PDB file of C-alpha atoms in Angstrom:
ATOM      1  CA  MET A   1     101.030 106.267 109.076  1.00  0.00           C
ATOM      2  CA  LYS A   2     101.780 110.127 110.009  1.00  0.00           C
ATOM      3  CA  LYS A   3      99.302 110.346 112.208  1.00  0.00           C
ATOM      4  CA  ILE A   4      80.389 117.826  95.803  1.00  0.00           C
ATOM      5  CA  ILE A   5      79.031 119.806  96.810  1.00  0.00           C
ATOM      6  CA  TYR A   6      79.523 120.177 100.295  1.00  0.00           C
ATOM      7  CA  ILE A   7      76.675 118.704 103.229  1.00  0.00           C
ATOM      8  CA  PRO A   8      76.130 120.002 106.089  1.00  0.00           C
ATOM      9  CA  VAL A   9      77.474 118.604 109.331  1.00  0.00           C
ATOM     10  CA  ALA A  10      74.074 117.561 110.426  1.00  0.00           C
ATOM     11  CA  ALA A  11      73.498 115.680 107.786  1.00  0.00           C
ATOM     12  CA  PHE A  12      76.532 113.480 107.648  1.00  0.00           C
ATOM     13  CA  MET A  13      76.182 112.809 111.085  1.00  0.00           C
ATOM     14  CA  LEU A  14      72.356 110.881 109.470  1.00  0.00           C
ATOM     15  CA  LEU A  15      74.655 109.188 106.868  1.00  0.00           C
ATOM     16  CA  LEU A  16      76.941 107.859 110.281  1.00  0.00           C
ATOM     17  CA  ALA A  17      74.295 107.132 112.227  1.00  0.00           C
ATOM     18  CA  ILE A  18      73.794 104.973 108.615  1.00  0.00           C
ATOM     19  CA  SER A  19      76.342 103.395 108.339  1.00  0.00           C
ATOM     20  CA  SER A  20      75.708 100.669 109.520  1.00  0.00           C
ATOM     21  CA  CYS A  21      72.863 100.162 107.633  1.00  0.00           C
ATOM     22  CA  LYS A  22      74.550 100.595 104.400  1.00  0.00           C
ATOM     23  CA  LYS A  23      73.670  98.668 101.049  1.00  0.00           C
ATOM     24  CA  ASP A  24      75.900  96.773  99.075  1.00  0.00           C
ATOM     25  CA  PRO A  25      77.724  97.711  96.014  1.00  0.00           C
ATOM     26  CA  VAL A  26      76.291  96.652  92.493  1.00  0.00           C
ATOM     27  CA  ILE A  27      79.635  95.483  91.592  1.00  0.00           C
ATOM     28  CA  ASP A  28      80.843  96.291  87.276  1.00  0.00           C
ATOM     29  CA  GLY A  29      83.841  95.662  86.739  1.00  0.00           C
ATOM     30  CA  GLY A  30      83.784  98.535  85.231  1.00  0.00           C
ATOM     31  CA  LEU A  31      81.928 101.174  83.088  1.00  0.00           C
ATOM     32  CA  SER A  32      80.530 100.581  79.482  1.00  0.00           C
ATOM     33  CA  VAL A  33      81.349 104.072  78.253  1.00  0.00           C
ATOM     34  CA  ALA A  34      84.713 104.728  80.279  1.00  0.00           C
ATOM     35  CA  LYS A  35      85.632 108.021  79.393  1.00  0.00           C
ATOM     36  CA  VAL A  36      84.240 110.748  80.729  1.00  0.00           C
ATOM     37  CA  ASN A  37      85.440 114.340  79.676  1.00  0.00           C
ATOM     38  CA  MET A  38      85.556 116.111  82.917  1.00  0.00           C
ATOM     39  CA  SER A  39      88.888 116.340  85.941  1.00  0.00           C
ATOM     40  CA  THR A  40      88.567 113.973  88.265  1.00  0.00           C
ATOM     41  CA  TYR A  41      87.680 115.805  91.470  1.00  0.00           C
ATOM     42  CA  ASP A  42      84.866 116.988  88.761  1.00  0.00           C
ATOM     43  CA  TYR A  43      83.886 113.959  88.386  1.00  0.00           C
ATOM     44  CA  LEU A  44      83.042 112.484  91.734  1.00  0.00           C
ATOM     45  CA  LYS A  45      81.952 116.184  92.474  1.00  0.00           C
ATOM     46  CA  SER A  46      78.783 115.933  89.800  1.00  0.00           C
ATOM     47  CA  ASN A  47      78.093 112.654  91.242  1.00  0.00           C
ATOM     48  CA  SER A  48      74.029 112.619  90.949  1.00  0.00           C
ATOM     49  CA  ARG A  49      74.102 110.474  94.661  1.00  0.00           C
ATOM     50  CA  HIS A  50      76.915 112.783  96.606  1.00  0.00           C
ATOM     51  CA  LEU A  51      78.180 109.449  97.319  1.00  0.00           C
ATOM     52  CA  PHE A  52      81.866 111.121  97.992  1.00  0.00           C
ATOM     53  CA  ASP A  53      80.916 114.531  98.839  1.00  0.00           C
ATOM     54  CA  THR A  54      82.682 114.283 103.199  1.00  0.00           C
ATOM     55  CA  THR A  55      85.865 112.257 100.547  1.00  0.00           C
ATOM     56  CA  LEU A  56      85.920 115.644  98.461  1.00  0.00           C
ATOM     57  CA  LEU A  57      85.425 117.894 101.576  1.00  0.00           C
ATOM     58  CA  ILE A  58      88.523 115.971 102.973  1.00  0.00           C
ATOM     59  CA  VAL A  59      90.656 116.057  99.635  1.00  0.00           C
ATOM     60  CA  ASP A  60      89.682 119.645  99.523  1.00  0.00           C
ATOM     61  CA  LYS A  61      91.360 120.484 104.116  1.00  0.00           C
ATOM     62  CA  ALA A  62      94.121 118.548 103.100  1.00  0.00           C
ATOM     63  CA  GLY A  63      95.131 120.594  99.554  1.00  0.00           C
ATOM     64  CA  MET A  64      95.323 117.642  97.458  1.00  0.00           C
ATOM     65  CA  LYS A  65      92.861 119.663  94.090  1.00  0.00           C
ATOM     66  CA  ASP A  66      96.366 119.329  91.966  1.00  0.00           C
ATOM     67  CA  MET A  67      97.190 116.384  92.896  1.00  0.00           C
ATOM     68  CA  ILE A  68      94.237 114.598  92.508  1.00  0.00           C
ATOM     69  CA  ASN A  69      93.879 116.458  88.768  1.00  0.00           C
ATOM     70  CA  GLY A  70      97.157 114.910  88.270  1.00  0.00           C
ATOM     71  CA  PRO A  71      98.005 112.264  86.415  1.00  0.00           C
ATOM     72  CA  GLY A  72      97.407 109.266  87.689  1.00  0.00           C
ATOM     73  CA  THR A  73      94.447 106.783  89.925  1.00  0.00           C
ATOM     74  CA  PHE A  74      92.714 107.870  92.137  1.00  0.00           C
ATOM     75  CA  PHE A  75      90.864 104.513  94.078  1.00  0.00           C
ATOM     76  CA  VAL A  76      88.100 106.913  95.885  1.00  0.00           C
ATOM     77  CA  PRO A  77      86.936 106.127  99.267  1.00  0.00           C
ATOM     78  CA  ASP A  78      83.808 106.775  99.038  1.00  0.00           C
ATOM     79  CA  ASP A  79      81.230 108.878 102.347  1.00  0.00           C
ATOM     80  CA  TYR A  80      80.421 105.853 103.778  1.00  0.00           C
ATOM     81  CA  ALA A  81      84.249 104.686 103.753  1.00  0.00           C
ATOM     82  CA  ILE A  82      84.663 107.771 105.841  1.00  0.00           C
ATOM     83  CA  ALA A  83      81.474 107.127 108.011  1.00  0.00           C
ATOM     84  CA  SER A  84      83.081 103.399 109.148  1.00  0.00           C
ATOM     85  CA  TYR A  85      85.986 106.041 109.867  1.00  0.00           C
ATOM     86  CA  LEU A  86      84.402 108.241 112.509  1.00  0.00           C
ATOM     87  CA  ALA A  87      81.945 105.978 113.718  1.00  0.00           C
ATOM     88  CA  ALA A  88      85.189 103.306 114.586  1.00  0.00           C
ATOM     89  CA  LYS A  89      87.386 106.124 116.196  1.00  0.00           C
ATOM     90  CA  GLN A  90      84.067 107.312 117.943  1.00  0.00           C
ATOM     91  CA  ASN A  91      83.798 103.786 119.726  1.00  0.00           C
ATOM     92  CA  ASP A  92      87.694 104.076 120.601  1.00  0.00           C
ATOM     93  CA  ALA A  93      86.905 107.550 122.063  1.00  0.00           C
ATOM     94  CA  ARG A  94      83.600 106.213 124.501  1.00  0.00           C
ATOM     95  CA  LYS A  95      86.074 103.334 125.850  1.00  0.00           C
ATOM     96  CA  ILE A  96      87.313 106.414 127.747  1.00  0.00           C
ATOM     97  CA  ASP A  97      84.699 108.091 128.002  1.00  0.00           C
ATOM     98  CA  GLU A  98      81.044 106.928 127.305  1.00  0.00           C
ATOM     99  CA  ARG A  99      80.232 110.979 126.571  1.00  0.00           C
ATOM    100  CA  LYS A 100      82.844 111.091 123.579  1.00  0.00           C
ATOM    101  CA  ASN A 101      81.723 112.282 119.735  1.00  0.00           C
ATOM    102  CA  PHE A 102      83.671 111.958 116.984  1.00  0.00           C
ATOM    103  CA  THR A 103      82.536 113.855 114.531  1.00  0.00           C
ATOM    104  CA  ILE A 104      83.991 115.282 111.048  1.00  0.00           C
ATOM    105  CA  ASP A 105      84.485 118.441 112.928  1.00  0.00           C
ATOM    106  CA  THR A 106      86.457 116.076 115.841  1.00  0.00           C
ATOM    107  CA  LEU A 107      88.646 115.082 112.595  1.00  0.00           C
ATOM    108  CA  PHE A 108      89.239 118.792 111.699  1.00  0.00           C
ATOM    109  CA  LYS A 109      90.477 119.897 114.578  1.00  0.00           C
ATOM    110  CA  TYR A 110      92.919 117.341 115.498  1.00  0.00           C
ATOM    111  CA  TYR A 111      93.815 116.420 112.076  1.00  0.00           C
ATOM    112  CA  SER A 112      96.346 118.778 109.912  1.00  0.00           C
ATOM    113  CA  ALA A 113      96.039 119.410 106.642  1.00  0.00           C
ATOM    114  CA  GLN A 114      99.516 116.961 106.064  1.00  0.00           C
ATOM    115  CA  MET A 115      98.452 114.192 108.747  1.00  0.00           C
ATOM    116  CA  LEU A 116      94.829 114.094 106.199  1.00  0.00           C
ATOM    117  CA  LYS A 117      96.583 114.355 103.200  1.00  0.00           C
ATOM    118  CA  ASP A 118      99.387 112.095 104.377  1.00  0.00           C
ATOM    119  CA  SER A 119      96.008 109.218 105.356  1.00  0.00           C
ATOM    120  CA  MET A 120      93.776 110.143 102.344  1.00  0.00           C
ATOM    121  CA  GLY A 121      96.939 110.419 100.319  1.00  0.00           C
ATOM    122  CA  ILE A 122      97.490 106.252 100.220  1.00  0.00           C
ATOM    123  CA  TYR A 123      95.130 105.716  97.691  1.00  0.00           C
ATOM    124  CA  PHE A 124      96.854 108.011  95.617  1.00  0.00           C
ATOM    125  CA  PHE A 125      99.271 106.623  92.476  1.00  0.00           C
ATOM    126  CA  PRO A 126     101.422 108.649  90.600  1.00  0.00           C
ATOM    127  CA  LEU A 127     100.644 105.698  87.982  1.00  0.00           C
ATOM    128  CA  LYS A 128      97.855 104.689  85.699  1.00  0.00           C
ATOM    129  CA  LEU A 129      96.516 101.586  86.728  1.00  0.00           C
ATOM    130  CA  SER A 130      94.300 101.034  84.326  1.00  0.00           C
ATOM    131  CA  ARG A 131      92.874  96.718  84.311  1.00  0.00           C
ATOM    132  CA  ASP A 132      95.911  95.153  81.249  1.00  0.00           C
ATOM    133  CA  GLU A 133      98.219  96.923  83.454  1.00  0.00           C
ATOM    134  CA  LEU A 134      97.103  94.409  86.711  1.00  0.00           C
ATOM    135  CA  SER A 135      97.913  90.881  87.761  1.00  0.00           C
ATOM    136  CA  ALA A 136      95.879  88.834  89.806  1.00  0.00           C
ATOM    137  CA  ASN A 137      99.217  87.777  91.757  1.00  0.00           C
ATOM    138  CA  GLY A 138      99.327  92.052  92.333  1.00  0.00           C
ATOM    139  CA  VAL A 139     102.259  93.952  92.622  1.00  0.00           C
ATOM    140  CA  LEU A 140     103.530  96.936  95.690  1.00  0.00           C
ATOM    141  CA  TYR A 141     102.924 100.441  93.950  1.00  0.00           C
ATOM    142  CA  GLN A 142     104.016 103.306  95.497  1.00  0.00           C
ATOM    143  CA  THR A 143     100.883 105.846  95.991  1.00  0.00           C
ATOM    144  CA  SER A 144     101.447 109.422  97.327  1.00  0.00           C
ATOM    145  CA  THR A 145     102.115 108.961 100.548  1.00  0.00           C
ATOM    146  CA  PRO A 146     106.249 108.751 101.305  1.00  0.00           C
ATOM    147  CA  ASN A 147     106.983 105.118 102.020  1.00  0.00           C
ATOM    148  CA  ILE A 148     103.311 103.277 102.507  1.00  0.00           C
ATOM    149  CA  LYS A 149     102.660 100.280  98.913  1.00  0.00           C
ATOM    150  CA  LEU A 150     100.194  99.343  98.631  1.00  0.00           C
ATOM    151  CA  MET A 151      99.207  96.349  96.341  1.00  0.00           C
ATOM    152  CA  VAL A 152      96.647  96.135  92.799  1.00  0.00           C
ATOM    153  CA  SER A 153      95.833  92.789  91.671  1.00  0.00           C
ATOM    154  CA  LEU A 154      93.061  91.802  89.061  1.00  0.00           C
ATOM    155  CA  GLU A 155      91.610  88.992  90.210  1.00  0.00           C
ATOM    156  CA  GLU A 156      88.787  86.041  88.686  1.00  0.00           C
ATOM    157  CA  ASN A 157      85.393  84.890  90.591  1.00  0.00           C
ATOM    158  CA  ALA A 158      84.721  81.889  89.168  1.00  0.00           C
ATOM    159  CA  ASP A 159      81.023  82.271  91.707  1.00  0.00           C
ATOM    160  CA  ASP A 160      80.144  85.622  89.728  1.00  0.00           C
ATOM    161  CA  TYR A 161      78.265  85.678  86.514  1.00  0.00           C
ATOM    162  CA  GLN A 162      78.505  82.115  84.979  1.00  0.00           C
ATOM    163  CA  VAL A 163      75.818  80.329  83.145  1.00  0.00           C
ATOM    164  CA  ASP A 164      76.476  76.652  81.723  1.00  0.00           C
ATOM    165  CA  GLY A 165      76.108  77.132  77.850  1.00  0.00           C
ATOM    166  CA  ILE A 166      75.308  81.478  77.419  1.00  0.00           C
ATOM    167  CA  ILE A 167      78.087  82.971  79.837  1.00  0.00           C
ATOM    168  CA  SER A 168      81.207  81.024  80.453  1.00  0.00           C
ATOM    169  CA  THR A 169      84.368  83.541  80.822  1.00  0.00           C
ATOM    170  CA  LYS A 170      84.918  84.426  85.015  1.00  0.00           C
ATOM    171  CA  PRO A 171      85.016  87.622  85.559  1.00  0.00           C
ATOM    172  CA  LYS A 172      88.012  89.925  86.737  1.00  0.00           C
ATOM    173  CA  TYR A 173      87.987  92.663  89.707  1.00  0.00           C
ATOM    174  CA  ILE A 174      89.685  94.578  90.413  1.00  0.00           C
ATOM    175  CA  TYR A 175      91.625  94.194  94.858  1.00  0.00           C
ATOM    176  CA  LEU A 176      93.358  96.917  96.756  1.00  0.00           C
ATOM    177  CA  THR A 177      95.395  95.435  99.656  1.00  0.00           C
ATOM    178  CA  LYS A 178      96.761  96.777 102.800  1.00  0.00           C
ATOM    179  CA  ILE A 179      99.998  94.136 103.478  1.00  0.00           C
ATOM    180  CA  ARG A 180     100.676  94.148 106.563  1.00  0.00           C
ATOM    181  CA  GLY A 181     103.581  91.967 108.580  1.00  0.00           C
ATOM    182  CA  GLU A 182     103.914  89.872 105.080  1.00  0.00           C
ATOM    183  CA  LYS A 183     102.459  88.565 101.257  1.00  0.00           C
ATOM    184  CA  ASP A 184      98.712  86.545 103.134  1.00  0.00           C
ATOM    185  CA  LEU A 185      99.373  82.425 101.938  1.00  0.00           C
ATOM    186  CA  VAL A 186      95.805  81.093 100.260  1.00  0.00           C
ATOM    187  CA  ASN A 187      95.335  77.526 101.507  1.00  0.00           C
ATOM    188  CA  SER A 188      94.328  74.974  99.937  1.00  0.00           C
ATOM    189  CA  ASN A 189      91.288  75.243 101.106  1.00  0.00           C
ATOM    190  CA  GLY A 190      90.260  77.777  99.909  1.00  0.00           C
ATOM    191  CA  THR A 191      91.916  80.466 103.275  1.00  0.00           C
ATOM    192  CA  THR A 192      94.596  83.393 103.862  1.00  0.00           C
ATOM    193  CA  SER A 193      97.147  83.282 106.494  1.00  0.00           C
ATOM    194  CA  ASP A 194      99.823  85.081 107.483  1.00  0.00           C
ATOM    195  CA  PRO A 195     102.984  83.473 107.100  1.00  0.00           C
ATOM    196  CA  SER A 196     104.025  84.343 110.637  1.00  0.00           C
ATOM    197  CA  GLY A 197     100.491  82.421 112.038  1.00  0.00           C
ATOM    198  CA  ASN A 198      99.353  85.903 113.634  1.00  0.00           C
ATOM    199  CA  PRO A 199      95.761  86.545 112.908  1.00  0.00           C
ATOM    200  CA  GLN A 200      96.699  89.968 113.662  1.00  0.00           C
ATOM    201  CA  LYS A 201      99.207  90.334 110.519  1.00  0.00           C
ATOM    202  CA  LEU A 202      95.935  89.535 107.836  1.00  0.00           C
ATOM    203  CA  ASP A 203      96.007  91.394 104.646  1.00  0.00           C
ATOM    204  CA  ILE A 204      93.101  93.891 104.692  1.00  0.00           C
ATOM    205  CA  LYS A 205      91.800  93.227 100.350  1.00  0.00           C
ATOM    206  CA  VAL A 206      89.478  96.067  99.936  1.00  0.00           C
ATOM    207  CA  LEU A 207      87.032  95.252  96.774  1.00  0.00           C
ATOM    208  CA  CYS A 208      86.511  98.124  94.125  1.00  0.00           C
ATOM    209  CA  GLN A 209      82.518  98.097  93.261  1.00  0.00           C
ATOM    210  CA  THR A 210      83.119  99.834  89.539  1.00  0.00           C
ATOM    211  CA  THR A 211      86.912  99.729  88.009  1.00  0.00           C
ATOM    212  CA  GLY A 212      88.347 102.723  84.752  1.00  0.00           C
ATOM    213  CA  ILE A 213      86.527 105.596  85.115  1.00  0.00           C
ATOM    214  CA  ILE A 214      88.162 107.820  82.696  1.00  0.00           C
ATOM    215  CA  THR A 215      88.751 110.902  82.909  1.00  0.00           C
ATOM    216  CA  ASN A 216      90.954 114.365  81.319  1.00  0.00           C
ATOM    217  CA  ASN A 217      93.910 113.634  83.715  1.00  0.00           C
ATOM    218  CA  GLY A 218      93.257 109.642  84.591  1.00  0.00           C
ATOM    219  CA  ILE A 219      91.541 106.696  85.983  1.00  0.00           C
ATOM    220  CA  ILE A 220      88.879 106.389  88.634  1.00  0.00           C
ATOM    221  CA  HIS A 221      88.309 103.320  90.941  1.00  0.00           C
ATOM    222  CA  VAL A 222      85.316 103.233  93.370  1.00  0.00           C
ATOM    223  CA  LEU A 223      86.234 101.244  96.473  1.00  0.00           C
ATOM    224  CA  SER A 224      83.247  98.952  98.361  1.00  0.00           C
ATOM    225  CA  ASN A 225      80.967 101.035 100.489  1.00  0.00           C
ATOM    226  CA  GLN A 226      81.663  98.773 103.509  1.00  0.00           C
ATOM    227  CA  HIS A 227      85.572  99.554 102.513  1.00  0.00           C
ATOM    228  CA  THR A 228      86.759 102.089 106.078  1.00  0.00           C
ATOM    229  CA  TRP A 229      88.455 104.818 106.071  1.00  0.00           C
ATOM    230  CA  THR A 230      92.613 104.387 106.158  1.00  0.00           C
ATOM    231  CA  PHE A 231      91.988 100.306 106.833  1.00  0.00           C
ATOM    232  CA  LYS A 232      90.905 101.681 110.468  1.00  0.00           C
ATOM    233  CA  GLN A 233      90.584  97.820 111.653  1.00  0.00           C
TER     234      GLN A 233
END
């Protein structure tokens, strides 16, 4: 890959420090009232828990506000995803020099606006991908970053929210997947493997914790807190 309300850097570093203790998301599969009378940007900015402050800071630095406010679908990495990325980059840096830090300021110092746009742009699709458009097998869709396609799927989970005689319908969740090599195979025991047999080419599959938020211009699906921005491993 080419390489709301703003929070102070000190506050972000506190978020980074506690990122290893991040809470598991509450997976709801969607909203009871999906439509919000706001743009995508304003909806994320208005979040009462300020979960997208740093995400929008990158959007602003990348000059992407108009893009995410255009027709399309934004799979939103939240501030936990950004914190995980910065922590991983700092870990890489400290393998060379244990005194090195990698903060949001470091990111903005060394990454140009175009590099930030390429990195955040993989989460924006110029199509409206509602649940009705998706399939269990998944489809590769072109992102706003040239030559980068990601797979979007809607898959059943038989282990959640089923009670005999009361709830029999299997819940369906939206996943965003980065295919590495070829699409993984599902084995008879439920595990996955890359057709090449190389474990380094296993796909990176991310659950959406909230889906189907319909703004005045597009659709929002929020990725799990466990995701790391740019799919960094």
